[in-house]
């Protein structure tokens, strides 16, 4: 009886040692499971959005580099010029547009814009020149009136004419400044035309376009 009981206890010990106990997952396994679950959730919840020029531009813009975008007017002008150039080439040569020659075609529009701007500035310079001359005349008259008041010793006249003289000189200085700015802009436009026009003519000649 004692031998049987001892054998039974030994059998229980053997079974206890050979039975696989459930093990706790390691920290690495836990981290792997969490990462996989998070990644799976992100993939499941992410929707596919097509890229557009706006999203690409937005992603490319940083605080250091800002991409300059064309205005609607500039885009419209470029599209219109390109279409007109394409139609011209198809009529003349029966071929599609050659993008390498677009600049040769578009430069004519730039020259025309500069010539119009030069004429506008020339008129502005003339008008401001006349106004400057008139303001100088008014300032000189106000100065003479102020000097006469000083000679008379009339305090009221002195104060009144001094104010008029100061105001006239300020108006003259303002017109003189506007005249100088307009004249500088005219000179700059004239210099730009002298540089660009021969270059544009050369480009158009090389592209087979009449100047």
mmCIF file of C-alpha atoms in Angstrom, residues 23-33:
data_model
loop_
_atom_site.group_PDB
_atom_site.id
_atom_site.type_symbol
_atom_site.label_atom_id
_atom_site.label_comp_id
_atom_site.label_asym_id
_atom_site.label_seq_id
_atom_site.Cartn_x
_atom_site.Cartn_y
_atom_site.Cartn_z
ATOM 1 C CA UNK A 23 4.245 31.809 -20.451
ATOM 2 C CA UNK A 24 3.804 35.551 -20.162
ATOM 3 C CA UNK A 25 4.671 37.487 -23.301
ATOM 4 C CA UNK A 26 7.993 39.297 -23.139
ATOM 5 C CA UNK A 27 8.301 43.053 -23.315
ATOM 6 C CA UNK A 28 9.628 42.809 -26.878
ATOM 7 C CA UNK A 29 6.653 40.699 -27.928
ATOM 8 C CA UNK A 30 4.272 43.162 -26.315
ATOM 9 C CA UNK A 31 5.913 46.061 -28.113
ATOM 10 C CA UNK A 32 5.771 44.187 -31.428
ATOM 11 C CA UNK A 33 2.092 43.414 -30.976
#
